[in-house]
Tab-separated table of C-alpha atoms and ligand atoms in Angstrom:
chain	number	residue	atom	x	y	z
A	6	MET	CA	-26.097	91.061	-114.129
A	7	THR	CA	-27.176	92.654	-117.380
A	8	LYS	CA	-24.195	93.205	-119.645
A	9	ILE	CA	-23.828	96.506	-121.437
A	10	THR	CA	-23.732	96.071	-125.188
A	11	GLU	CA	-20.601	97.653	-126.495
A	12	LYS	CA	-20.871	100.132	-129.312
A	13	ASN	CA	-18.223	102.435	-130.553
A	14	GLU	CA	-19.749	105.830	-130.772
A	15	ASN	CA	-17.953	109.008	-129.781
A	16	THR	CA	-20.656	110.888	-127.956
A	17	LEU	CA	-19.059	113.220	-125.452
A	18	GLN	CA	-21.086	113.122	-122.270
A	19	SER	CA	-24.788	112.682	-122.135
A	20	ASN	CA	-26.101	116.223	-122.314
A	21	SER	CA	-29.579	115.149	-123.229
A	22	ARG	CA	-29.725	113.059	-120.105
A	23	ARG	CA	-28.734	115.980	-117.920
A	24	ASP	CA	-31.166	118.343	-119.580
A	25	PHE	CA	-33.955	115.856	-119.205
A	26	PHE	CA	-33.653	115.904	-115.453
A	27	LYS	CA	-33.371	119.666	-115.070
A	28	LYS	CA	-35.849	120.755	-112.565
A	29	SER	CA	-38.618	123.110	-113.559
A	30	ALA	CA	-40.542	123.734	-110.380
A	31	TYR	CA	-39.099	123.278	-106.959
A	32	SER	CA	-41.101	122.397	-103.878
A	33	VAL	CA	-39.686	123.759	-100.681
A	34	SER	CA	-41.077	123.667	-97.192
A	35	ALA	CA	-39.708	124.976	-93.929
A	36	ILE	CA	-37.099	122.905	-92.124
A	37	ALA	CA	-38.589	121.367	-89.014
A	38	ALA	CA	-37.580	123.218	-85.863
A	39	ALA	CA	-34.998	121.368	-83.803
A	40	SER	CA	-36.658	119.581	-80.914
A	41	VAL	CA	-35.445	117.655	-77.935
A	42	LEU	CA	-34.466	114.211	-79.215
A	43	ALA	CA	-33.148	112.598	-76.040
A	44	PRO	CA	-35.388	110.211	-74.080
A	45	VAL	CA	-37.047	111.826	-71.047
A	46	ASN	CA	-36.806	109.001	-68.452
A	47	MET	CA	-33.121	109.495	-67.851
A	48	LEU	CA	-32.881	109.036	-64.074
A	49	ALA	CA	-33.120	105.356	-63.238
A	50	GLY	CA	-32.072	105.024	-59.584
A	51	ASP	CA	-31.894	101.251	-59.618
A	52	ASP	CA	-29.884	100.915	-62.833
A	53	GLU	CA	-27.076	98.401	-62.147
A	54	ASN	CA	-24.786	100.164	-64.570
A	55	ILE	CA	-24.870	103.338	-62.510
A	56	MET	CA	-25.265	102.038	-58.935
A	57	HIS	CA	-22.552	99.341	-59.013
A	58	HIS	CA	-18.855	99.553	-59.767
A	59	THR	CA	-18.058	98.306	-63.229
A	60	LYS	CA	-15.182	95.975	-64.057
A	61	TRP	CA	-13.493	98.738	-66.023
A	62	GLY	CA	-13.877	101.155	-63.121
A	63	THR	CA	-12.191	98.915	-60.568
A	64	THR	CA	-9.286	97.378	-62.519
A	65	LEU	CA	-6.401	98.743	-64.530
A	66	GLY	CA	-6.997	99.334	-68.202
A	67	ASP	CA	-4.625	98.348	-71.019
A	68	GLU	CA	-1.069	99.576	-71.045
A	69	LEU	CA	-0.494	102.175	-73.733
A	70	ASN	CA	2.061	100.114	-75.626
A	71	LYS	CA	-0.516	97.380	-76.280
A	72	ASN	CA	-1.796	98.763	-79.601
A	73	PRO	CA	0.744	101.211	-81.056
A	74	TYR	CA	-1.583	101.487	-84.056
A	75	GLY	CA	-5.066	101.929	-82.581
A	76	ILE	CA	-7.942	99.629	-83.440
A	77	PRO	CA	-11.705	100.138	-82.938
A	78	SER	CA	-13.461	98.987	-79.757
A	79	LEU	CA	-14.043	95.233	-79.747
A	80	TYR	CA	-17.736	96.030	-79.319
A	81	GLU	CA	-17.717	97.560	-82.812
A	82	HIS	CA	-16.699	94.313	-84.500
A	83	THR	CA	-19.801	94.220	-86.717
A	84	VAL	CA	-18.868	97.553	-88.320
A	85	VAL	CA	-17.046	96.081	-91.303
A	86	ARG	CA	-16.974	96.032	-95.080
A	87	ARG	CA	-18.940	93.203	-96.637
A	88	THR	CA	-18.227	91.402	-99.882
A	89	SER	CA	-20.727	90.100	-102.359
A	90	ASP	CA	-20.088	87.914	-105.362
A	91	LEU	CA	-21.888	90.513	-107.467
A	92	LEU	CA	-18.789	91.674	-109.337
A	93	SER	CA	-16.738	88.528	-108.893
A	94	SER	CA	-16.677	85.575	-111.201
A	95	GLY	CA	-17.716	82.439	-109.398
A	96	GLY	CA	-17.115	83.913	-105.949
A	97	ASP	CA	-13.377	84.562	-106.512
A	98	MET	CA	-12.508	87.261	-103.952
A	99	HIS	CA	-9.515	88.562	-105.936
A	100	ALA	CA	-11.764	90.140	-108.544
A	101	ALA	CA	-14.532	91.355	-106.275
A	102	VAL	CA	-15.876	94.301	-104.336
A	103	SER	CA	-16.298	94.923	-100.616
A	104	MET	CA	-18.836	97.505	-99.605
A	105	SER	CA	-18.746	100.244	-96.981
A	106	PRO	CA	-21.206	99.964	-94.074
A	107	LEU	CA	-22.929	103.270	-94.898
A	108	HIS	CA	-25.497	102.709	-92.137
A	109	GLU	CA	-22.727	102.831	-89.503
A	110	LEU	CA	-20.947	105.977	-90.729
A	111	GLU	CA	-21.272	109.435	-89.199
A	112	GLY	CA	-20.371	112.766	-90.790
A	113	ILE	CA	-18.785	112.610	-94.233
A	114	ILE	CA	-15.415	110.870	-93.742
A	115	THR	CA	-15.114	107.126	-94.319
A	116	PRO	CA	-12.513	105.626	-91.943
A	117	ASN	CA	-9.698	103.992	-93.892
A	118	GLY	CA	-10.476	100.463	-92.720
A	119	LEU	CA	-14.043	100.842	-94.022
A	120	HIS	CA	-13.321	102.364	-97.454
A	121	PHE	CA	-15.091	100.310	-100.130
A	122	THR	CA	-12.614	98.300	-102.160
A	123	ARG	CA	-12.757	97.011	-105.701
A	124	THR	CA	-9.946	94.955	-107.210
A	125	HIS	CA	-9.628	92.998	-110.426
A	126	ASN	CA	-6.572	91.029	-109.365
A	127	GLY	CA	-6.496	91.179	-105.568
A	128	VAL	CA	-4.843	93.717	-103.234
A	129	ALA	CA	-1.223	94.332	-104.286
A	130	HIS	CA	1.424	94.947	-101.595
A	131	ILE	CA	4.036	97.228	-103.091
A	132	ASP	CA	7.476	97.847	-101.610
A	133	PRO	CA	7.651	101.666	-101.521
A	134	ASN	CA	11.406	101.522	-102.184
A	135	LYS	CA	10.702	99.766	-105.476
A	136	PHE	CA	7.895	102.126	-106.444
A	137	ARG	CA	8.566	104.107	-109.622
A	138	LEU	CA	6.215	106.411	-111.509
A	139	MET	CA	7.024	106.955	-115.189
A	140	ILE	CA	5.533	109.983	-116.965
A	141	HIS	CA	6.201	109.964	-120.702
A	142	GLY	CA	4.763	110.228	-124.214
A	143	LEU	CA	3.894	113.699	-125.517
A	144	VAL	CA	5.838	115.642	-122.886
A	145	ASP	CA	9.043	117.696	-123.330
A	146	LYS	CA	10.992	116.013	-120.524
A	147	PRO	CA	9.902	112.446	-119.695
A	148	LEU	CA	10.363	111.585	-116.047
A	149	VAL	CA	10.728	108.664	-113.652
A	150	LEU	CA	9.989	109.476	-109.997
A	151	THR	CA	10.677	107.577	-106.789
A	152	LEU	CA	8.164	107.939	-103.949
A	153	ASP	CA	10.418	110.402	-102.088
A	154	GLU	CA	10.810	112.508	-105.216
A	155	LEU	CA	7.052	112.521	-105.823
A	156	LYS	CA	6.379	113.688	-102.264
A	157	LYS	CA	8.698	116.695	-102.734
A	158	TYR	CA	6.114	118.397	-104.952
A	159	PRO	CA	3.824	120.919	-103.212
A	160	SER	CA	0.860	118.932	-101.917
A	161	GLU	CA	-2.860	119.559	-101.647
A	162	SER	CA	-5.563	117.867	-99.575
A	163	ARG	CA	-9.123	117.510	-100.799
A	164	ILE	CA	-12.204	115.735	-99.460
A	165	MET	CA	-13.809	113.751	-102.297
A	166	PHE	CA	-16.021	110.772	-102.879
A	167	LEU	CA	-15.110	107.704	-104.895
A	168	GLU	CA	-17.978	105.719	-106.359
A	169	CYS	CA	-17.799	102.652	-108.572
A	170	PRO	CA	-20.074	103.310	-111.564
A	171	ALA	CA	-21.605	99.882	-110.900
A	172	ASN	CA	-22.888	101.073	-107.503
A	173	GLY	CA	-26.534	100.080	-107.291
A	174	ALA	CA	-26.390	98.538	-110.763
A	175	ALA	CA	-28.116	95.316	-109.760
A	176	GLU	CA	-31.152	97.343	-108.706
A	177	TRP	CA	-31.814	98.197	-112.339
A	178	LYS	CA	-33.922	95.019	-112.437
A	179	GLY	CA	-35.832	96.019	-109.308
A	180	PRO	CA	-34.913	95.752	-105.618
A	181	GLN	CA	-32.270	93.044	-105.105
A	182	PHE	CA	-30.949	93.554	-101.576
A	183	ASN	CA	-32.735	94.479	-98.375
A	184	SER	CA	-29.653	96.342	-97.201
A	185	LEU	CA	-28.215	99.842	-97.556
A	186	GLN	CA	-24.696	98.413	-97.513
A	187	PHE	CA	-25.358	96.162	-100.511
A	188	VAL	CA	-27.540	98.638	-102.397
A	189	LYS	CA	-25.181	101.633	-102.218
A	190	GLY	CA	-21.952	100.552	-100.450
A	191	MET	CA	-19.672	100.772	-103.505
A	192	MET	CA	-18.697	104.297	-102.500
A	193	SER	CA	-16.768	106.148	-99.817
A	194	ASN	CA	-15.577	109.677	-99.031
A	195	ALA	CA	-12.092	110.578	-97.832
A	196	GLU	CA	-9.549	113.366	-97.582
A	197	TRP	CA	-6.887	112.637	-100.199
A	198	THR	CA	-3.441	114.264	-100.150
A	199	GLY	CA	-1.060	114.438	-103.062
A	200	VAL	CA	0.075	116.555	-105.969
A	201	ARG	CA	-1.960	117.862	-108.873
A	202	VAL	CA	-0.881	116.218	-112.141
A	203	LYS	CA	-0.821	119.737	-113.617
A	204	THR	CA	1.908	120.776	-111.154
A	205	ILE	CA	4.196	118.066	-112.557
A	206	LEU	CA	3.184	118.835	-116.153
A	207	ASP	CA	4.032	122.523	-115.658
A	208	GLN	CA	7.556	121.364	-114.858
A	209	ILE	CA	8.064	118.768	-117.599
A	210	GLY	CA	6.028	120.463	-120.355
A	211	LEU	CA	2.965	118.970	-122.029
A	212	LYS	CA	3.067	119.026	-125.845
A	213	PRO	CA	0.037	120.741	-127.498
A	214	THR	CA	-0.719	117.548	-129.448
A	215	ALA	CA	-1.398	115.622	-126.200
A	216	LYS	CA	-5.121	114.894	-125.922
A	217	TRP	CA	-5.263	111.786	-123.726
A	218	MET	CA	-3.437	110.363	-120.738
A	219	LEU	CA	-3.174	106.619	-120.216
A	220	ALA	CA	-2.918	105.679	-116.524
A	221	GLU	CA	-1.641	102.212	-115.689
A	222	GLY	CA	-1.395	100.347	-112.385
A	223	SER	CA	1.306	97.861	-111.397
A	224	ASP	CA	-1.061	95.123	-110.163
A	225	GLY	CA	-1.888	92.172	-112.391
A	226	SER	CA	-4.951	93.910	-113.834
A	227	GLU	CA	-3.014	97.087	-114.770
A	228	MET	CA	-6.397	98.772	-115.098
A	229	GLY	CA	-5.245	100.859	-118.068
A	230	ARG	CA	-7.610	103.779	-118.534
A	231	SER	CA	-7.432	106.706	-120.978
A	232	ILE	CA	-8.429	110.075	-119.594
A	233	PRO	CA	-9.020	113.309	-121.544
A	234	VAL	CA	-6.229	115.840	-120.969
A	235	GLU	CA	-8.768	118.572	-120.046
A	236	LYS	CA	-9.716	116.623	-116.922
A	237	ILE	CA	-6.049	115.992	-116.071
A	238	LEU	CA	-5.262	119.722	-116.276
A	239	ASP	CA	-8.446	120.649	-114.405
A	240	ASP	CA	-8.234	118.764	-111.103
A	241	ALA	CA	-6.610	115.294	-111.414
A	242	MET	CA	-4.373	114.345	-108.485
A	243	ILE	CA	-1.679	111.752	-107.791
A	244	VAL	CA	-2.238	110.932	-104.108
A	245	TRP	CA	-0.202	109.127	-101.448
A	246	ALA	CA	-2.306	109.845	-98.349
A	247	GLN	CA	-5.860	109.092	-97.269
A	248	ASN	CA	-7.396	110.695	-94.185
A	249	GLY	CA	-4.021	111.809	-92.896
A	250	GLU	CA	-2.008	108.591	-93.288
A	251	ALA	CA	-0.416	106.628	-96.107
A	252	LEU	CA	-2.907	105.048	-98.509
A	253	ARG	CA	-4.100	101.628	-97.400
A	254	PRO	CA	-2.932	98.718	-99.586
A	255	GLU	CA	-6.590	98.251	-100.615
A	256	GLN	CA	-6.699	101.851	-101.865
A	257	GLY	CA	-3.514	101.608	-103.944
A	258	TYR	CA	-0.514	102.048	-101.609
A	259	PRO	CA	1.790	103.789	-102.166
A	260	VAL	CA	0.213	105.960	-104.904
A	261	ARG	CA	-3.030	106.202	-106.878
A	262	LEU	CA	-4.732	108.555	-109.284
A	263	ILE	CA	-7.843	110.516	-108.259
A	264	LEU	CA	-10.190	112.167	-110.760
A	265	PRO	CA	-12.596	114.201	-108.606
A	266	GLY	CA	-16.246	113.371	-109.340
A	267	TRP	CA	-15.500	110.850	-112.090
A	268	GLU	CA	-16.239	107.148	-111.971
A	269	ALA	CA	-13.885	105.384	-109.572
A	270	ASN	CA	-12.720	102.734	-112.035
A	271	MET	CA	-10.555	105.453	-113.632
A	272	ALA	CA	-8.893	106.202	-110.280
A	273	VAL	CA	-6.055	103.818	-111.055
A	274	LYS	CA	-4.472	102.309	-107.937
A	275	TRP	CA	-0.860	101.112	-107.438
A	276	LEU	CA	0.013	103.645	-110.123
A	277	LYS	CA	3.126	103.036	-112.234
A	278	ARG	CA	2.818	104.828	-115.588
A	279	LEU	CA	1.227	107.897	-117.170
A	280	GLU	CA	1.527	108.192	-120.941
A	281	PHE	CA	0.347	111.213	-122.908
A	282	SER	CA	-0.790	110.686	-126.490
A	283	ASP	CA	-3.021	112.097	-129.197
A	284	LYS	CA	-5.600	109.300	-128.977
A	285	PRO	CA	-7.051	106.986	-126.358
A	286	TRP	CA	-5.361	103.584	-126.217
A	287	TYR	CA	-8.590	101.772	-127.001
A	288	ALA	CA	-8.881	103.658	-130.294
A	289	LYS	CA	-6.821	100.784	-131.708
A	290	GLU	CA	-9.505	98.359	-130.664
A	291	GLU	CA	-12.941	97.933	-132.104
A	292	THR	CA	-14.892	98.534	-128.931
A	293	SER	CA	-14.503	100.211	-125.594
A	294	LYS	CA	-15.620	99.098	-122.188
A	295	TYR	CA	-17.791	101.199	-119.891
A	296	THR	CA	-20.216	102.456	-122.521
A	297	VAL	CA	-23.878	103.063	-121.789
A	298	LEU	CA	-26.469	101.968	-124.323
A	299	THR	CA	-29.415	104.374	-124.425
A	300	LYS	CA	-32.948	103.650	-125.505
A	301	SER	CA	-32.363	105.365	-128.845
A	302	GLY	CA	-29.897	102.584	-129.656
A	303	LYS	CA	-26.915	104.916	-129.400
A	304	ALA	CA	-24.190	104.135	-126.904
A	305	ILE	CA	-22.559	106.819	-124.811
A	306	GLN	CA	-18.892	105.948	-124.811
A	307	HIS	CA	-17.482	108.742	-122.674
A	308	PHE	CA	-19.623	108.842	-119.593
A	309	TYR	CA	-17.330	109.930	-116.824
A	310	PRO	CA	-18.802	112.146	-114.069
A	311	LEU	CA	-21.085	110.488	-111.538
A	312	GLU	CA	-24.545	112.015	-111.695
A	313	VAL	CA	-26.276	113.765	-108.788
A	314	ASN	CA	-27.408	111.198	-106.248
A	315	SER	CA	-28.568	110.689	-102.656
A	316	ILE	CA	-29.749	108.033	-100.234
A	317	VAL	CA	-31.397	107.987	-96.810
A	318	THR	CA	-28.985	106.203	-94.437
A	319	SER	CA	-31.088	106.413	-91.281
A	320	PRO	CA	-33.538	104.767	-91.185
A	321	CYS	CA	-32.585	101.957	-93.565
A	322	PRO	CA	-33.085	98.168	-93.583
A	323	GLU	CA	-30.131	97.753	-91.188
A	324	LYS	CA	-31.244	100.669	-88.943
A	325	PRO	CA	-35.046	100.358	-88.706
A	326	TRP	CA	-37.427	102.372	-86.535
A	327	THR	CA	-38.736	99.336	-84.642
A	328	ASP	CA	-37.878	100.924	-81.256
A	329	LEU	CA	-39.823	104.127	-81.915
A	330	LYS	CA	-43.167	104.990	-80.382
A	331	LYS	CA	-45.818	107.178	-81.955
A	332	GLY	CA	-44.970	110.834	-81.273
A	333	ASP	CA	-41.204	110.251	-80.885
A	334	ILE	CA	-38.997	112.875	-82.489
A	335	VAL	CA	-36.352	111.278	-84.709
A	336	GLU	CA	-33.588	112.511	-87.006
A	337	ILE	CA	-33.658	111.265	-90.576
A	338	GLU	CA	-30.181	111.355	-92.130
A	339	GLY	CA	-28.618	110.622	-95.459
A	340	ILE	CA	-25.835	111.320	-97.919
A	341	ALA	CA	-25.980	113.314	-101.177
A	342	TRP	CA	-23.233	113.701	-103.798
A	343	SER	CA	-22.654	114.840	-107.362
A	344	GLY	CA	-19.677	114.399	-109.666
A	345	HIS	CA	-20.644	117.708	-111.278
A	346	GLY	CA	-20.174	119.920	-108.215
A	347	ILE	CA	-21.835	121.022	-104.988
A	348	ILE	CA	-25.089	119.696	-103.547
A	349	LYS	CA	-27.568	122.566	-103.493
A	350	TYR	CA	-30.722	120.995	-102.076
A	351	VAL	CA	-31.966	117.679	-100.821
A	352	ASP	CA	-35.700	117.019	-100.573
A	353	ILE	CA	-37.370	114.239	-98.626
A	354	THR	CA	-40.654	112.514	-99.405
A	355	PHE	CA	-42.753	110.391	-97.050
A	356	ASP	CA	-45.325	109.323	-99.643
A	357	GLY	CA	-43.235	107.915	-102.488
A	358	GLY	CA	-42.646	111.226	-104.257
A	359	LYS	CA	-46.054	112.940	-104.222
A	360	ASN	CA	-44.995	115.610	-101.709
A	361	TRP	CA	-41.519	116.839	-100.838
A	362	VAL	CA	-39.989	118.813	-97.964
A	363	GLU	CA	-36.523	120.319	-97.908
A	364	ALA	CA	-33.875	118.697	-95.717
A	365	ASN	CA	-31.110	120.510	-93.884
A	366	LEU	CA	-27.529	120.217	-95.222
A	367	LYS	CA	-25.279	119.386	-92.296
A	368	GLY	CA	-21.613	120.227	-91.786
A	369	LEU	CA	-19.262	120.732	-94.732
A	370	VAL	CA	-20.861	121.208	-98.159
A	371	LEU	CA	-17.992	120.628	-100.599
A	372	PRO	CA	-17.825	120.034	-104.358
A	373	LYS	CA	-17.548	116.392	-105.476
A	374	SER	CA	-17.807	115.248	-101.882
A	375	TRP	CA	-20.492	113.564	-99.839
A	376	THR	CA	-22.822	116.054	-98.160
A	377	ARG	CA	-24.775	114.896	-95.138
A	378	PHE	CA	-28.425	115.894	-94.859
A	379	SER	CA	-30.829	115.747	-91.961
A	380	TYR	CA	-34.503	116.196	-91.232
A	381	ILE	CA	-36.122	116.275	-87.789
A	382	TYR	CA	-39.297	114.213	-87.950
A	383	LYS	CA	-42.186	113.335	-85.651
A	384	TYR	CA	-42.793	109.616	-85.970
A	385	GLU	CA	-46.463	108.749	-86.473
A	386	GLY	CA	-46.236	104.960	-86.537
A	387	LYS	CA	-47.817	104.960	-89.993
A	388	PRO	CA	-46.445	103.245	-93.110
A	389	LEU	CA	-44.215	105.502	-95.227
A	390	LEU	CA	-42.491	105.487	-98.580
A	391	LEU	CA	-39.378	107.422	-97.572
A	392	ALA	CA	-36.877	108.737	-100.111
A	393	SER	CA	-34.510	111.602	-100.824
A	394	ARG	CA	-33.886	113.574	-104.022
A	395	ALA	CA	-30.784	115.724	-104.502
A	396	VAL	CA	-30.150	118.734	-106.747
A	397	ASP	CA	-26.639	119.988	-107.545
A	398	ASP	CA	-25.381	123.469	-108.402
A	399	SER	CA	-25.722	122.783	-112.145
A	400	GLU	CA	-29.452	122.180	-111.471
A	401	ASN	CA	-29.136	118.454	-112.184
A	402	VAL	CA	-32.008	116.726	-110.409
A	403	GLN	CA	-31.939	113.141	-109.258
A	404	PRO	CA	-34.413	111.271	-111.514
A	405	THR	CA	-37.149	108.839	-110.565
A	406	VAL	CA	-36.659	105.182	-111.502
A	407	ASP	CA	-38.931	105.611	-114.542
A	408	GLU	CA	-37.357	108.889	-115.684
A	409	GLU	CA	-33.950	107.220	-115.636
A	410	LYS	CA	-35.229	104.132	-117.451
A	411	SER	CA	-36.924	106.245	-120.124
A	412	VAL	CA	-33.584	107.801	-121.077
A	413	ILE	CA	-31.108	105.009	-120.534
A	414	GLY	CA	-33.313	102.142	-121.685
A	415	VAL	CA	-33.446	98.585	-120.534
A	416	GLU	CA	-29.772	97.764	-120.993
A	417	GLY	CA	-28.447	100.469	-118.697
A	418	VAL	CA	-26.400	99.361	-115.749
A	419	TYR	CA	-23.668	101.844	-114.881
A	420	HIS	CA	-24.181	105.278	-113.294
A	421	ARG	CA	-27.503	104.421	-111.726
A	422	ASN	CA	-28.634	107.500	-109.813
A	423	SER	CA	-32.414	107.247	-109.595
A	424	ILE	CA	-34.263	107.814	-106.332
A	425	CYS	CA	-34.002	104.997	-103.765
A	426	THR	CA	-37.097	104.411	-101.660
A	427	TRP	CA	-37.377	102.767	-98.262
A	428	GLU	CA	-40.742	101.354	-97.257
A	429	VAL	CA	-41.183	102.029	-93.534
A	430	LYS	CA	-43.829	99.657	-92.177
A	431	ALA	CA	-46.239	100.524	-89.367
A	432	ASN	CA	-44.041	98.498	-86.978
A	433	GLY	CA	-40.941	100.471	-88.022
A	434	GLU	CA	-39.362	97.766	-90.207
A	435	VAL	CA	-37.608	99.146	-93.278
A	436	ASN	CA	-37.544	97.476	-96.708
A	437	ASN	CA	-35.907	98.312	-100.014
A	438	VAL	CA	-38.631	98.975	-102.619
A	439	GLN	CA	-38.927	100.813	-105.930
A	440	VAL	CA	-41.654	103.350	-106.626
A	441	ARG	CA	-42.806	103.177	-110.268
A	442	SER	CA	-45.065	105.770	-111.809
B	15	MTE	N1	-4.683	99.181	-110.489
B	15	MTE	C1	-6.004	99.085	-110.273
B	15	MTE	N2	-6.717	100.226	-110.127
B	15	MTE	C2	-8.055	100.165	-109.904
B	15	MTE	C3	-8.740	98.925	-109.868
B	15	MTE	C4	-7.966	97.732	-109.981
B	15	MTE	O1	-8.459	96.611	-109.908
B	15	MTE	N3	-6.597	97.864	-110.188
B	15	MTE	N4	-10.121	98.924	-109.708
B	15	MTE	C5	-10.823	100.148	-110.121
B	15	MTE	C6	-12.235	100.177	-109.788
B	15	MTE	S1	-13.306	99.350	-110.826
B	15	MTE	C7	-12.739	100.982	-108.771
B	15	MTE	S2	-14.405	101.116	-108.515
B	15	MTE	C8	-11.820	101.730	-107.881
B	15	MTE	C9	-12.091	101.364	-106.432
B	15	MTE	O2	-11.277	102.118	-105.583
B	15	MTE	P1	-11.146	101.659	-104.071
B	15	MTE	O3	-10.875	100.182	-104.049
B	15	MTE	O4	-10.057	102.471	-103.476
B	15	MTE	O5	-12.459	101.963	-103.430
B	15	MTE	O6	-10.449	101.480	-108.166
B	15	MTE	C10	-10.150	101.395	-109.547
B	15	MTE	N5	-8.733	101.345	-109.744
B	16	MO	MO1	-15.492	99.859	-110.221
């Protein structure tokens, strides 16, 4: 993988990049009318599965004390996270990433067992009785909390995405994987429950000189990250629950930090310490990690929110259209998200970006959360270059591959948000391609 050259330049957020992608004209077409999608030959009188008693219809099922904690159907055993050695050194699965099977997900919630997972030192298993969270530095009353004490604060629940800024990074060099899971699986969306950091700070008093918060984990990697205090006071959360239950060990049990819309590497897991100070901890060092070198030769050091993005999840290489016949009505679906706010529109192209039609946003449309989109389509059996393009409520527009490259330059790796195109072949096979202008 291309390494980002580290430069130490204090450019707060890439405004030029956002402006560049602001949309001038917007092409909108009517949403296709909903049609009947179900197959018509539904009555099959000689179908064995209907006419004969099934094993499960003539025997007793499992007793209810068999699986006190439920598990998915054994027929769903292929719906799993998958690891790649992309972010691991030499295939070591302690410092690696396992990707969500986006092609198997419905709606906007990622089940806990399928949440993408990135660790630098393996999954830590923390005894909740030994958990302590220390909050100190530039505060009036430093504090050490047990888990029970932390949970006594008033809680909030919020549906948000987490995306590793390296999601899709390998594709910078051109298509690398013929798979949705490996192209975009370093992200998930969950309902997180916990307390706002601001609620605790209101109690213990933040000193006016505090400008940065260092968050540190208790795993071997510690994952120390400095976060601007404005973000902490805005919407940062310390969470202990994920989709209604305790965090999974992979997600930082018992407690992690969540910074809505910002790159997931700052969402420190297995949290143990928050220190407020007047400068970021890396200010002592010559360089900082996670910078982005732009074509101008300047590096963007503070590059936190994930840009507006989207991907078609059905069809995709894992879910092709090989069973469709010409004239079939099919639902195209996908996911859109933006670290800046709410998804406003998603457009779909069938010809690699020459013409666009507007998709339908489905279900909940929430800020800094996945939004599902859908488009009812009549399959023609012709080759397509299928892609989606999202726009958020700050009018950020998802760039083309070349627009993104023209701003970020050849060294860019993190925060890749350019349009992803699927080539649908005449036989319905789907391949990962890149459309270049
Ligand atoms: N303590 C700790 N926090 C961590 C990490 C880690 O290795 N240790 N990895 C970070 C990275 S790079 C990412 S992308 C996210 C992944 O969160 P997830 O595993 O819950 O999906 O956690 C972040 N927080
Ligand atoms: Mo990450």
